[in-house]
mmCIF file of C-alpha atoms in Angstrom:
data_model
loop_
_atom_site.group_PDB
_atom_site.id
_atom_site.type_symbol
_atom_site.label_atom_id
_atom_site.label_comp_id
_atom_site.label_asym_id
_atom_site.label_seq_id
_atom_site.Cartn_x
_atom_site.Cartn_y
_atom_site.Cartn_z
ATOM 1 C CA GLY A 1051 43.802 83.333 101.651
ATOM 2 C CA GLN A 1052 45.766 82.375 98.602
ATOM 3 C CA ASN A 1053 49.373 83.382 98.203
ATOM 4 C CA ILE A 1054 52.603 82.594 96.430
ATOM 5 C CA ASP A 1055 56.085 83.023 97.840
ATOM 6 C CA GLN A 1056 59.089 83.193 95.513
ATOM 7 C CA PRO A 1057 62.399 85.013 95.822
ATOM 8 C CA THR A 1058 62.209 88.419 94.205
ATOM 9 C CA GLU A 1059 65.492 88.179 92.369
ATOM 10 C CA MET A 1060 68.282 85.685 91.767
ATOM 11 C CA THR A 1061 71.601 85.919 89.985
ATOM 12 C CA ALA A 1062 73.453 83.063 88.346
ATOM 13 C CA THR A 1063 76.359 82.522 85.981
ATOM 14 C CA GLU A 1064 76.106 81.403 82.369
ATOM 15 C CA GLY A 1065 76.518 77.633 82.139
ATOM 16 C CA ALA A 1066 75.605 77.048 85.785
ATOM 17 C CA ILE A 1067 72.508 75.571 87.431
ATOM 18 C CA VAL A 1068 69.882 77.515 89.364
ATOM 19 C CA GLN A 1069 66.885 76.413 91.407
ATOM 20 C CA ILE A 1070 63.944 78.734 91.898
ATOM 21 C CA ASN A 1071 61.768 77.791 94.842
ATOM 22 C CA CYS A 1072 58.076 78.460 95.270
ATOM 23 C CA THR A 1073 55.757 77.865 98.181
ATOM 24 C CA TYR A 1074 52.046 78.343 97.816
ATOM 25 C CA GLN A 1075 48.715 78.269 99.568
ATOM 26 C CA THR A 1076 45.557 77.872 97.533
ATOM 27 C CA SER A 1077 41.912 77.023 97.946
ATOM 28 C CA GLY A 1078 42.000 73.603 96.381
ATOM 29 C CA PHE A 1079 44.640 72.524 93.923
ATOM 30 C CA ASN A 1080 44.545 71.544 90.275
ATOM 31 C CA GLY A 1081 48.192 71.534 89.434
ATOM 32 C CA LEU A 1082 50.979 74.076 89.276
ATOM 33 C CA PHE A 1083 52.376 75.877 86.262
ATOM 34 C CA TRP A 1084 55.711 77.543 85.698
ATOM 35 C CA TYR A 1085 55.892 80.345 83.165
ATOM 36 C CA GLN A 1086 58.758 82.379 81.783
ATOM 37 C CA GLN A 1087 58.189 86.059 81.134
ATOM 38 C CA HIS A 1088 60.674 88.300 79.384
ATOM 39 C CA ALA A 1089 60.379 92.020 80.047
ATOM 40 C CA GLY A 1090 57.543 93.561 78.090
ATOM 41 C CA GLU A 1091 56.236 90.238 76.873
ATOM 42 C CA ALA A 1092 53.464 87.854 77.863
ATOM 43 C CA PRO A 1093 54.216 84.689 79.856
ATOM 44 C CA THR A 1094 55.167 81.539 78.014
ATOM 45 C CA PHE A 1095 54.478 78.060 79.332
ATOM 46 C CA LEU A 1096 57.379 76.051 80.763
ATOM 47 C CA SER A 1097 55.925 73.186 82.773
ATOM 48 C CA TYR A 1098 52.961 71.716 84.573
ATOM 49 C CA ASN A 1099 52.958 69.444 87.633
ATOM 50 C CA VAL A 1100 49.899 67.886 89.193
ATOM 51 C CA LEU A 1101 51.453 64.848 90.865
ATOM 52 C CA ASP A 1102 54.349 64.817 93.298
ATOM 53 C CA GLY A 1103 57.750 64.391 91.798
ATOM 54 C CA LEU A 1104 60.069 65.704 89.158
ATOM 55 C CA GLU A 1105 59.158 66.501 85.570
ATOM 56 C CA GLU A 1106 62.109 66.941 83.267
ATOM 57 C CA LYS A 1107 61.943 68.775 79.970
ATOM 58 C CA GLY A 1108 65.271 69.489 78.368
ATOM 59 C CA ARG A 1109 67.274 72.004 80.368
ATOM 60 C CA PHE A 1110 64.298 72.742 82.597
ATOM 61 C CA SER A 1111 62.885 70.526 85.334
ATOM 62 C CA SER A 1112 60.066 71.172 87.758
ATOM 63 C CA PHE A 1113 59.355 69.500 91.068
ATOM 64 C CA LEU A 1114 56.197 69.391 93.139
ATOM 65 C CA SER A 1115 55.363 68.368 96.697
ATOM 66 C CA ARG A 1116 51.662 68.843 97.277
ATOM 67 C CA SER A 1117 51.813 68.007 100.978
ATOM 68 C CA LYS A 1118 54.385 70.742 101.523
ATOM 69 C CA GLY A 1119 52.834 73.271 99.140
ATOM 70 C CA TYR A 1120 56.222 73.492 97.483
ATOM 71 C CA SER A 1121 57.603 73.495 93.988
ATOM 72 C CA TYR A 1122 60.867 74.371 92.351
ATOM 73 C CA LEU A 1123 62.067 75.065 88.841
ATOM 74 C CA LEU A 1124 65.557 73.855 88.004
ATOM 75 C CA LEU A 1125 67.388 75.430 85.092
ATOM 76 C CA LYS A 1126 70.566 73.759 83.841
ATOM 77 C CA GLU A 1127 73.288 74.949 81.485
ATOM 78 C CA LEU A 1128 72.123 78.505 81.852
ATOM 79 C CA GLN A 1129 72.188 80.720 78.804
ATOM 80 C CA MET A 1130 72.022 84.489 78.605
ATOM 81 C CA LYS A 1131 68.585 84.229 77.010
ATOM 82 C CA ASP A 1132 67.308 82.629 80.222
ATOM 83 C CA SER A 1133 67.411 86.051 81.859
ATOM 84 C CA ALA A 1134 63.725 86.631 82.560
ATOM 85 C CA SER A 1135 61.121 86.462 85.272
ATOM 86 C CA TYR A 1136 59.895 83.026 86.278
ATOM 87 C CA LEU A 1137 56.346 82.770 87.516
ATOM 88 C CA CYS A 1138 55.048 80.007 89.731
ATOM 89 C CA ALA A 1139 51.283 79.736 89.283
ATOM 90 C CA PRO A 1140 49.214 77.122 91.099
ATOM 91 C CA MET A 1141 45.675 76.511 89.893
ATOM 92 C CA ASP A 1142 42.961 76.597 92.521
ATOM 93 C CA SER A 1143 39.748 74.604 92.798
ATOM 94 C CA ASN A 1144 38.033 76.977 90.355
ATOM 95 C CA TYR A 1145 40.755 76.332 87.779
ATOM 96 C CA GLN A 1146 42.022 79.865 88.200
ATOM 97 C CA LEU A 1147 45.739 80.522 88.143
ATOM 98 C CA ILE A 1148 47.082 82.273 91.218
ATOM 99 C CA TRP A 1149 49.936 84.594 90.360
ATOM 100 C CA GLY A 1150 52.787 85.934 92.419
ATOM 101 C CA ALA A 1151 55.233 88.619 91.358
ATOM 102 C CA GLY A 1152 57.669 86.027 90.060
ATOM 103 C CA THR A 1153 61.416 85.679 90.382
ATOM 104 C CA LYS A 1154 63.636 87.858 88.246
ATOM 105 C CA LEU A 1155 66.611 85.775 87.145
ATOM 106 C CA ILE A 1156 69.739 87.611 86.065
ATOM 107 C CA ILE A 1157 72.357 85.633 84.156
ATOM 108 C CA LYS A 1158 75.904 86.944 84.168
ATOM 109 C CA PRO A 1159 78.625 85.907 81.722
ATOM 110 C CA GLY B 275 51.072 74.716 71.406
ATOM 111 C CA ALA B 276 47.983 76.695 70.594
ATOM 112 C CA VAL B 277 48.318 80.239 69.307
ATOM 113 C CA VAL B 278 46.566 83.270 70.704
ATOM 114 C CA SER B 279 46.854 86.674 69.096
ATOM 115 C CA GLN B 280 46.073 90.118 70.401
ATOM 116 C CA HIS B 281 45.467 93.313 68.535
ATOM 117 C CA PRO B 282 46.736 95.935 68.775
ATOM 118 C CA SER B 283 50.088 95.147 70.337
ATOM 119 C CA TRP B 284 50.374 98.704 71.582
ATOM 120 C CA VAL B 285 48.125 101.731 71.618
ATOM 121 C CA ILE B 286 48.400 105.339 72.732
ATOM 122 C CA CYS B 287 45.206 107.273 73.302
ATOM 123 C CA LYS B 288 43.974 110.492 74.818
ATOM 124 C CA SER B 289 42.321 110.571 78.199
ATOM 125 C CA GLY B 290 38.580 110.086 77.936
ATOM 126 C CA THR B 291 38.609 107.973 74.802
ATOM 127 C CA SER B 292 37.747 104.279 74.560
ATOM 128 C CA VAL B 293 40.084 101.555 73.400
ATOM 129 C CA LYS B 294 39.163 98.089 72.172
ATOM 130 C CA ILE B 295 41.570 95.168 72.429
ATOM 131 C CA GLU B 296 40.928 91.944 70.546
ATOM 132 C CA CYS B 297 42.009 88.491 71.611
ATOM 133 C CA ARG B 298 41.791 85.627 69.143
ATOM 134 C CA SER B 299 42.518 81.930 69.446
ATOM 135 C CA LEU B 300 43.892 81.066 66.032
ATOM 136 C CA ASP B 301 43.912 77.280 65.926
ATOM 137 C CA PHE B 302 41.517 76.116 68.612
ATOM 138 C CA GLN B 303 38.137 76.954 70.048
ATOM 139 C CA ALA B 304 38.415 78.712 73.373
ATOM 140 C CA THR B 305 35.399 78.268 75.566
ATOM 141 C CA THR B 306 37.021 80.393 78.247
ATOM 142 C CA MET B 307 39.151 83.485 77.907
ATOM 143 C CA PHE B 308 40.859 85.404 80.655
ATOM 144 C CA TRP B 309 41.863 89.063 80.765
ATOM 145 C CA TYR B 310 44.819 90.135 82.862
ATOM 146 C CA ARG B 311 46.473 93.431 83.625
ATOM 147 C CA GLN B 312 50.078 93.798 84.656
ATOM 148 C CA PHE B 313 51.729 96.932 85.989
ATOM 149 C CA PRO B 314 55.531 97.219 85.834
ATOM 150 C CA LYS B 315 57.351 94.815 88.134
ATOM 151 C CA GLN B 316 54.086 93.468 89.488
ATOM 152 C CA SER B 317 52.290 90.178 89.127
ATOM 153 C CA LEU B 318 49.576 89.464 86.611
ATOM 154 C CA MET B 319 46.215 90.529 87.958
ATOM 155 C CA LEU B 320 43.174 88.667 86.709
ATOM 156 C CA MET B 321 40.532 91.157 85.675
ATOM 157 C CA ALA B 322 37.801 88.889 84.406
ATOM 158 C CA THR B 323 36.932 85.472 83.083
ATOM 159 C CA SER B 324 34.689 85.204 80.075
ATOM 160 C CA ASN B 325 32.886 82.184 78.722
ATOM 161 C CA GLU B 326 31.604 82.155 75.186
ATOM 162 C CA GLY B 327 28.031 83.341 74.963
ATOM 163 C CA SER B 328 27.675 84.438 78.562
ATOM 164 C CA LYS B 329 28.509 87.466 80.667
ATOM 165 C CA ALA B 330 32.019 87.848 81.988
ATOM 166 C CA THR B 331 32.822 87.248 85.634
ATOM 167 C CA TYR B 332 34.777 90.175 87.011
ATOM 168 C CA GLU B 333 37.243 90.042 89.863
ATOM 169 C CA GLN B 334 36.652 92.122 92.925
ATOM 170 C CA GLY B 335 37.626 95.726 92.400
ATOM 171 C CA VAL B 336 37.372 95.627 88.606
ATOM 172 C CA GLU B 337 34.668 97.943 87.247
ATOM 173 C CA LYS B 338 32.577 96.026 84.753
ATOM 174 C CA ASP B 339 31.153 99.228 83.276
ATOM 175 C CA LYS B 340 34.618 100.528 82.594
ATOM 176 C CA PHE B 341 36.140 97.329 81.256
ATOM 177 C CA LEU B 342 33.601 95.873 78.859
ATOM 178 C CA ILE B 343 34.232 92.295 77.845
ATOM 179 C CA ASN B 344 32.527 90.525 74.991
ATOM 180 C CA HIS B 345 33.085 86.872 74.103
ATOM 181 C CA ALA B 346 30.778 86.479 71.152
ATOM 182 C CA SER B 347 32.456 83.520 69.501
ATOM 183 C CA LEU B 348 34.707 80.602 70.398
ATOM 184 C CA THR B 349 37.690 82.341 68.838
ATOM 185 C CA LEU B 350 37.251 85.989 69.762
ATOM 186 C CA SER B 351 36.985 88.012 72.943
ATOM 187 C CA THR B 352 37.257 91.776 73.188
ATOM 188 C CA LEU B 353 38.102 94.090 76.056
ATOM 189 C CA THR B 354 37.016 97.706 75.751
ATOM 190 C CA VAL B 355 38.508 100.215 78.141
ATOM 191 C CA THR B 356 35.917 102.979 78.257
ATOM 192 C CA SER B 357 36.773 106.570 79.089
ATOM 193 C CA ALA B 358 40.410 105.653 79.602
ATOM 194 C CA HIS B 359 42.522 107.618 82.063
ATOM 195 C CA PRO B 360 46.283 107.677 82.644
ATOM 196 C CA GLU B 361 45.937 105.259 85.562
ATOM 197 C CA ASP B 362 44.585 102.689 83.092
ATOM 198 C CA SER B 363 47.939 102.636 81.341
ATOM 199 C CA SER B 364 49.151 99.087 81.692
ATOM 200 C CA PHE B 365 50.021 95.851 79.911
ATOM 201 C CA TYR B 366 46.840 93.947 79.105
ATOM 202 C CA ILE B 367 47.177 90.231 78.415
ATOM 203 C CA CYS B 368 44.544 87.748 77.388
ATOM 204 C CA SER B 369 44.698 83.991 77.622
ATOM 205 C CA ALA B 370 42.495 81.284 76.251
ATOM 206 C CA ALA B 371 41.639 77.821 77.481
ATOM 207 C CA SER B 372 39.735 74.915 76.082
ATOM 208 C CA PRO B 373 38.344 71.917 77.943
ATOM 209 C CA GLY B 374 39.907 69.657 75.368
ATOM 210 C CA GLN B 375 43.409 70.559 76.475
ATOM 211 C CA ASP B 376 45.279 68.060 78.573
ATOM 212 C CA TYR B 377 45.627 70.075 81.715
ATOM 213 C CA ASN B 378 43.601 73.243 81.578
ATOM 214 C CA GLU B 379 46.553 75.129 80.222
ATOM 215 C CA GLN B 380 46.013 78.767 79.460
ATOM 216 C CA PHE B 381 47.572 79.972 76.234
ATOM 217 C CA PHE B 382 48.620 83.580 76.420
ATOM 218 C CA GLY B 383 48.412 86.260 73.807
ATOM 219 C CA PRO B 384 51.420 88.540 73.298
ATOM 220 C CA GLY B 385 49.830 91.370 75.269
ATOM 221 C CA THR B 386 48.728 94.915 74.501
ATOM 222 C CA ARG B 387 50.535 97.877 75.972
ATOM 223 C CA LEU B 388 48.125 100.731 76.592
ATOM 224 C CA THR B 389 49.356 104.234 77.254
ATOM 225 C CA VAL B 390 46.773 106.880 78.098
ATOM 226 C CA LEU B 391 47.983 110.440 77.814
#
């Protein structure tokens, strides 16, 4: 079957760094997306990885290891507005996104 | 990025009535649109995939006669919840994709919160 494994909740301090890990199993693979979702809102795109390695975009970076079925999202210089759920979503062979419940990130001052 | 709108953003209706939700891609042509449902603190659940001009493909467990999807043009898809009941209360989100995009990215609408009394 297809599944996503992410921590349910994480807490970090404003200004710090946090890494959100994701392991996945899919039928085929066409890349992996990370989305941010604030409560009551739709997801917004953060990053896309299809090749192994690190993609850096400002304060956010995303890493992928296809052989390990593993990705992480790294958030630097955390701000209070980063409090949200972070969704790891691999895309399967049918180009469908596979969704887990996401990781709720709580930022404390 | 591309913009997708949804209307209405929230709706309250009586049990037994039907509700139509519109999803529009504002600045690109979306050959494929996706409809999701999300209950509180749960993951997004794909309900159906619709391609312009053809019938929607529904996920297992989703009643196609209850959730009517129409994708009549490259910029508009509609989801109609027929004979809505309180258990249909949820956050409905559409997304749109176009083969011209770099990496099959789905652009999400802002969502529609449906409350059935």
